[in-house]
Structures are given as structure tokens and as C-alpha cells.
Amino acid sequence: GNVSAWAPSAPAGSSTVRLDRSDPSAPTVAGGSLAWQSVTSVSITASGSTDAGGSGPAAYEHRTSTNGGATWSSAAAGAPVTVSAQGETLVELRAVDGAGNTSAWVPATVRIDRTAPSAPSVAGGSSSWQASGPVGISASGSTDTGGSGLAPYEYRTSLNGGAWSAATAGAAANVAAEGTTQVQFRSVDGAGNASAWTKGSATA
């Protein structure tokens, strides 16, 4: 019935068991938007995860997709995530605890378009004087490669070489004022990028 002392006398790793089978809670993700933006980059952040299993939230992981979720990059450690690529990028983040358990992925979307659309073709004017009006001037043919797509055209007018009017949305303008009216158009995309005004100089 004789007994030894309890061993080890102090806690040691070889005599300790730590179990955590509980997934951490999903993080709160911020920074994404379905709106197109003309920006250099967008930062997606993750925060707020908790872990009830005891090992504590250790890190966040992220993955991205640039083809609508058909394929994803490998999970990588880190948050926030900085997205600078043009087009639509899907981002997902999750929490990882000290035992390697993971939360569900939480999604975010980033849409960046920094490319101006092409300038439109303008038609309908004439250098000949006319006795009746109004005369219609129109714009067409612009394209957008940045991803956000074309928004409405804009036009502005200048009468007899005077100051330009404020930009007005529209692909056509009807001119009824006497004198010489110059009309310029530009195309605008869904992120707010705009082409140059055209025609660039007074021309029929």
C-alpha cells in the first residue's frame, strides 16, 4: 500500500490533454460591395469570431475567385484582404481556432473598374445653315472593357463659342436655338469612368 509522489510534480506537456472539437464562430466581414467602383483597391476585413472550445480564435483565412465561384484559390492566412484586380472578385473569409477547427466561409464581393469607356461616334450635325429646327444630334458606338458596362451617355452644349452647359444625361440632343451650337458627347460606365468629350473641336 505504499505510494509514490504524484508525478510530474508540476504540469508538463507530456501529461496534459487539451481537446477542442468546437468550431469558432463565423467572422463579421466588411468592405465588400455589389456596386462598381473606380478605385485602386478595396480592403475586406474580418473580425468578431469567438471560440467556445477553449483553444481560442487563432487566425483568419481567405480565398478568392475571379470566375464567379467556379474555382477558388487555396486558403491562405490573413485578414484584411486587399483586392486590386479589375473585374469582379469574390472573397470568402473564415476563422480558425488553436486546434485547427474552422468556421463557415463568409462571402464578400469586390467590383473594380478603372478603365474609361471608348468615346462615342457623333452624328446629326451639319456645317450648313438651316432655316428650320430643331436639329437632332446623337451619340452611339461606345464600348466598355472594364466590366461595369455602359451607363447613359452625357452631352453638353456651347452656343456661339460661349461657355459649356452642365453635363446632361442622354444619347441625343435637340438643338432649337438660333446661332451656332456645338454639341459634345461622352460615354460613362457603371463605375463613373468617363470618356473624353467628342467631338473635341468644333466640327460638323
CSV table of C-alpha atoms in Angstrom, one decimal:
chain,number,residue,atom,x,y,z
A,1,GLY,CA,0.0,0.0,0.0
A,2,ASN,CA,2.9,2.4,-0.1
A,3,VAL,CA,2.5,5.1,-2.8
A,4,SER,CA,4.9,7.4,-4.6
A,5,ALA,CA,4.5,11.1,-5.0
A,6,TRP,CA,2.3,12.2,-7.8
A,7,ALA,CA,4.3,12.8,-11.0
A,8,PRO,CA,5.1,15.0,-12.6
A,9,SER,CA,5.1,17.4,-9.7
A,10,ALA,CA,4.3,20.4,-12.0
A,11,PRO,CA,2.2,20.4,-15.2
A,12,ALA,CA,4.0,19.3,-18.3
A,13,GLY,CA,3.1,19.0,-21.9
A,14,SER,CA,3.6,15.2,-21.8
A,15,SER,CA,1.0,14.8,-19.1
A,16,THR,CA,-1.6,17.4,-20.3
A,17,VAL,CA,-4.6,16.8,-22.6
A,18,ARG,CA,-6.3,19.7,-24.3
A,19,LEU,CA,-9.3,18.9,-26.5
A,20,ASP,CA,-11.3,21.5,-28.6
A,21,ARG,CA,-13.7,20.0,-31.1
A,22,SER,CA,-15.9,23.1,-31.4
A,23,ASP,CA,-15.7,25.3,-34.5
A,24,PRO,CA,-15.2,29.0,-33.9
A,25,SER,CA,-18.0,31.4,-34.8
A,26,ALA,CA,-18.0,32.8,-38.3
A,27,PRO,CA,-16.4,36.3,-38.6
A,28,THR,CA,-18.1,39.5,-39.4
A,29,VAL,CA,-16.9,40.5,-42.9
A,30,ALA,CA,-16.9,44.2,-44.1
A,31,GLY,CA,-15.7,46.1,-47.1
A,32,GLY,CA,-17.4,44.4,-50.0
A,33,SER,CA,-20.0,45.9,-52.3
A,34,LEU,CA,-22.0,44.9,-55.3
A,35,ALA,CA,-21.6,48.4,-56.7
A,36,TRP,CA,-18.8,49.0,-59.2
A,37,GLN,CA,-16.0,51.3,-58.0
A,38,SER,CA,-13.3,53.2,-59.8
A,39,VAL,CA,-10.7,52.7,-57.1
A,40,THR,CA,-7.1,51.4,-56.8
A,41,SER,CA,-8.0,48.7,-54.3
A,42,VAL,CA,-10.6,47.5,-51.8
A,43,SER,CA,-9.9,46.1,-48.3
A,44,ILE,CA,-12.0,43.3,-47.0
A,45,THR,CA,-11.8,42.8,-43.2
A,46,ALA,CA,-12.8,40.0,-40.8
A,47,SER,CA,-13.5,40.4,-37.1
A,48,GLY,CA,-15.5,39.3,-34.1
A,49,SER,CA,-15.0,35.5,-34.2
A,50,THR,CA,-15.2,33.7,-30.8
A,51,ASP,CA,-14.3,30.1,-29.8
A,52,ALA,CA,-16.2,28.2,-27.1
A,53,GLY,CA,-13.9,25.1,-27.3
A,54,GLY,CA,-11.1,26.6,-25.3
A,55,SER,CA,-8.3,26.9,-27.8
A,56,GLY,CA,-9.3,30.4,-28.8
A,57,PRO,CA,-9.5,32.0,-32.3
A,58,ALA,CA,-6.0,31.7,-33.8
A,59,ALA,CA,-6.3,33.4,-37.2
A,60,TYR,CA,-8.4,34.2,-40.2
A,61,GLU,CA,-8.1,32.6,-43.6
A,62,HIS,CA,-9.2,33.8,-47.0
A,63,ARG,CA,-9.7,32.6,-50.5
A,64,THR,CA,-10.7,34.3,-53.8
A,65,SER,CA,-12.4,33.6,-57.1
A,66,THR,CA,-12.3,35.6,-60.3
A,67,ASN,CA,-14.7,33.4,-62.3
A,68,GLY,CA,-17.9,33.7,-60.4
A,69,GLY,CA,-17.0,30.9,-57.9
A,70,ALA,CA,-16.3,28.2,-60.4
A,71,THR,CA,-12.8,27.8,-58.9
A,72,TRP,CA,-11.2,29.2,-55.8
A,73,SER,CA,-7.6,29.9,-54.7
A,74,SER,CA,-6.2,27.8,-51.9
A,75,ALA,CA,-7.0,29.0,-48.4
A,76,ALA,CA,-4.3,31.5,-47.2
A,77,ALA,CA,-3.8,33.0,-43.8
A,78,GLY,CA,-4.6,36.6,-43.3
A,79,ALA,CA,-7.1,39.4,-43.0
A,80,PRO,CA,-7.7,42.0,-44.1
A,81,VAL,CA,-7.6,41.1,-47.8
A,82,THR,CA,-6.6,43.7,-50.4
A,83,VAL,CA,-8.2,43.3,-53.8
A,84,SER,CA,-6.8,45.5,-56.7
A,85,ALA,CA,-7.7,43.4,-59.8
A,86,GLN,CA,-10.2,44.9,-62.2
A,87,GLY,CA,-13.4,43.0,-62.7
A,88,GLU,CA,-15.4,41.0,-60.1
A,89,THR,CA,-13.6,39.3,-57.4
A,90,LEU,CA,-15.4,37.0,-54.9
A,91,VAL,CA,-13.8,36.8,-51.4
A,92,GLU,CA,-14.5,34.4,-48.6
A,93,LEU,CA,-13.1,34.5,-45.1
A,94,ARG,CA,-13.3,32.1,-42.2
A,95,ALA,CA,-11.9,31.8,-38.6
A,96,VAL,CA,-9.5,29.1,-37.5
A,97,ASP,CA,-9.0,28.2,-33.8
A,98,GLY,CA,-5.9,27.0,-32.0
A,99,ALA,CA,-6.9,23.3,-32.6
A,100,GLY,CA,-7.4,23.8,-36.3
A,101,ASN,CA,-11.2,23.9,-36.3
A,102,THR,CA,-12.7,26.3,-38.9
A,103,SER,CA,-15.8,28.3,-39.1
A,104,ALA,CA,-18.0,28.5,-42.2
A,105,TRP,CA,-16.8,30.7,-45.0
A,106,VAL,CA,-18.3,34.2,-45.1
A,107,PRO,CA,-18.6,35.8,-48.6
A,108,ALA,CA,-17.9,39.3,-49.9
A,109,THR,CA,-17.9,40.8,-53.4
A,110,VAL,CA,-15.5,43.4,-54.9
A,111,ARG,CA,-16.2,45.0,-58.3
A,112,ILE,CA,-13.5,47.3,-59.6
A,113,ASP,CA,-13.5,49.1,-63.0
A,114,ARG,CA,-10.8,51.8,-63.6
A,115,THR,CA,-11.0,51.8,-67.4
A,116,ALA,CA,-12.8,54.6,-69.2
A,117,PRO,CA,-15.2,53.6,-72.0
A,118,SER,CA,-14.4,54.5,-75.5
A,119,ALA,CA,-15.6,57.8,-76.9
A,120,PRO,CA,-18.8,57.7,-78.9
A,121,SER,CA,-19.4,58.5,-82.5
A,122,VAL,CA,-21.5,61.7,-83.0
A,123,ALA,CA,-23.9,62.2,-85.9
A,124,GLY,CA,-26.7,64.5,-87.0
A,125,GLY,CA,-24.9,67.9,-87.3
A,126,SER,CA,-24.1,69.9,-90.3
A,127,SER,CA,-22.0,73.0,-91.2
A,128,SER,CA,-24.7,74.2,-93.4
A,129,TRP,CA,-27.2,76.9,-92.1
A,130,GLN,CA,-30.7,75.6,-91.8
A,131,ALA,CA,-34.0,77.5,-91.7
A,132,SER,CA,-36.0,75.0,-89.6
A,133,GLY,CA,-35.4,73.1,-86.4
A,134,PRO,CA,-34.9,71.6,-84.0
A,135,VAL,CA,-32.0,69.5,-85.2
A,136,GLY,CA,-31.2,66.2,-83.5
A,137,ILE,CA,-27.6,65.3,-82.6
A,138,SER,CA,-26.9,61.8,-81.3
A,139,ALA,CA,-24.1,59.6,-79.9
A,140,SER,CA,-23.6,55.8,-80.3
A,141,GLY,CA,-21.0,53.1,-80.5
A,142,SER,CA,-19.1,53.3,-77.2
A,143,THR,CA,-17.7,50.2,-75.6
A,144,ASP,CA,-16.6,49.4,-72.1
A,145,THR,CA,-13.9,46.8,-71.3
A,146,GLY,CA,-13.6,47.4,-67.6
A,147,GLY,CA,-16.5,45.3,-66.6
A,148,SER,CA,-19.1,47.7,-65.2
A,149,GLY,CA,-20.9,48.2,-68.6
A,150,LEU,CA,-22.1,51.4,-70.2
A,151,ALA,CA,-24.3,53.9,-68.3
A,152,PRO,CA,-26.2,56.6,-70.1
A,153,TYR,CA,-24.3,58.9,-72.5
A,154,GLU,CA,-23.9,62.6,-71.5
A,155,TYR,CA,-23.9,65.7,-73.6
A,156,ARG,CA,-23.2,69.4,-73.2
A,157,THR,CA,-23.7,72.4,-75.5
A,158,SER,CA,-22.0,75.7,-76.3
A,159,LEU,CA,-23.8,78.5,-78.1
A,160,ASN,CA,-21.8,80.8,-80.4
A,161,GLY,CA,-18.5,79.7,-78.8
A,162,GLY,CA,-19.7,80.5,-75.3
A,163,ALA,CA,-19.4,78.6,-72.0
A,164,TRP,CA,-20.3,74.9,-71.9
A,165,SER,CA,-23.6,73.9,-70.2
A,166,ALA,CA,-23.6,71.4,-67.4
A,167,ALA,CA,-23.5,67.7,-68.5
A,168,THR,CA,-26.9,66.2,-69.2
A,169,ALA,CA,-27.7,62.5,-69.4
A,170,GLY,CA,-28.8,61.4,-72.8
A,171,ALA,CA,-27.7,59.9,-76.1
A,172,ALA,CA,-29.4,62.6,-78.1
A,173,ALA,CA,-29.9,66.4,-78.0
A,174,ASN,CA,-32.4,68.5,-79.9
A,175,VAL,CA,-31.0,71.9,-80.8
A,176,ALA,CA,-33.5,74.7,-81.4
A,177,ALA,CA,-31.5,77.9,-80.5
A,178,GLU,CA,-30.6,80.2,-83.4
A,179,GLY,CA,-26.9,80.7,-84.0
A,180,THR,CA,-24.1,78.1,-83.9
A,181,THR,CA,-24.5,75.5,-81.3
A,182,GLN,CA,-21.7,73.0,-80.7
A,183,VAL,CA,-22.7,69.7,-79.0
A,184,GLN,CA,-20.3,67.3,-77.4
A,185,PHE,CA,-21.0,63.8,-76.1
A,186,ARG,CA,-19.1,61.4,-73.8
A,187,SER,CA,-19.8,57.9,-72.6
A,188,VAL,CA,-19.9,57.0,-68.9
A,189,ASP,CA,-19.6,53.5,-67.4
A,190,GLY,CA,-21.2,51.9,-64.4
A,191,ALA,CA,-18.3,52.8,-62.1
A,192,GLY,CA,-18.4,56.5,-63.1
A,193,ASN,CA,-15.4,56.5,-65.5
A,194,ALA,CA,-16.0,58.8,-68.5
A,195,SER,CA,-14.5,59.0,-72.0
A,196,ALA,CA,-13.2,62.3,-73.4
A,197,TRP,CA,-15.7,64.7,-74.8
A,198,THR,CA,-16.2,64.4,-78.5
A,199,LYS,CA,-16.1,66.0,-81.0
A,200,GLY,CA,-13.0,67.6,-79.4
A,201,SER,CA,-13.2,70.7,-81.6
A,202,ALA,CA,-15.9,72.5,-83.5
A,203,THR,CA,-16.9,70.3,-86.4
A,204,ALA,CA,-19.9,69.3,-88.4
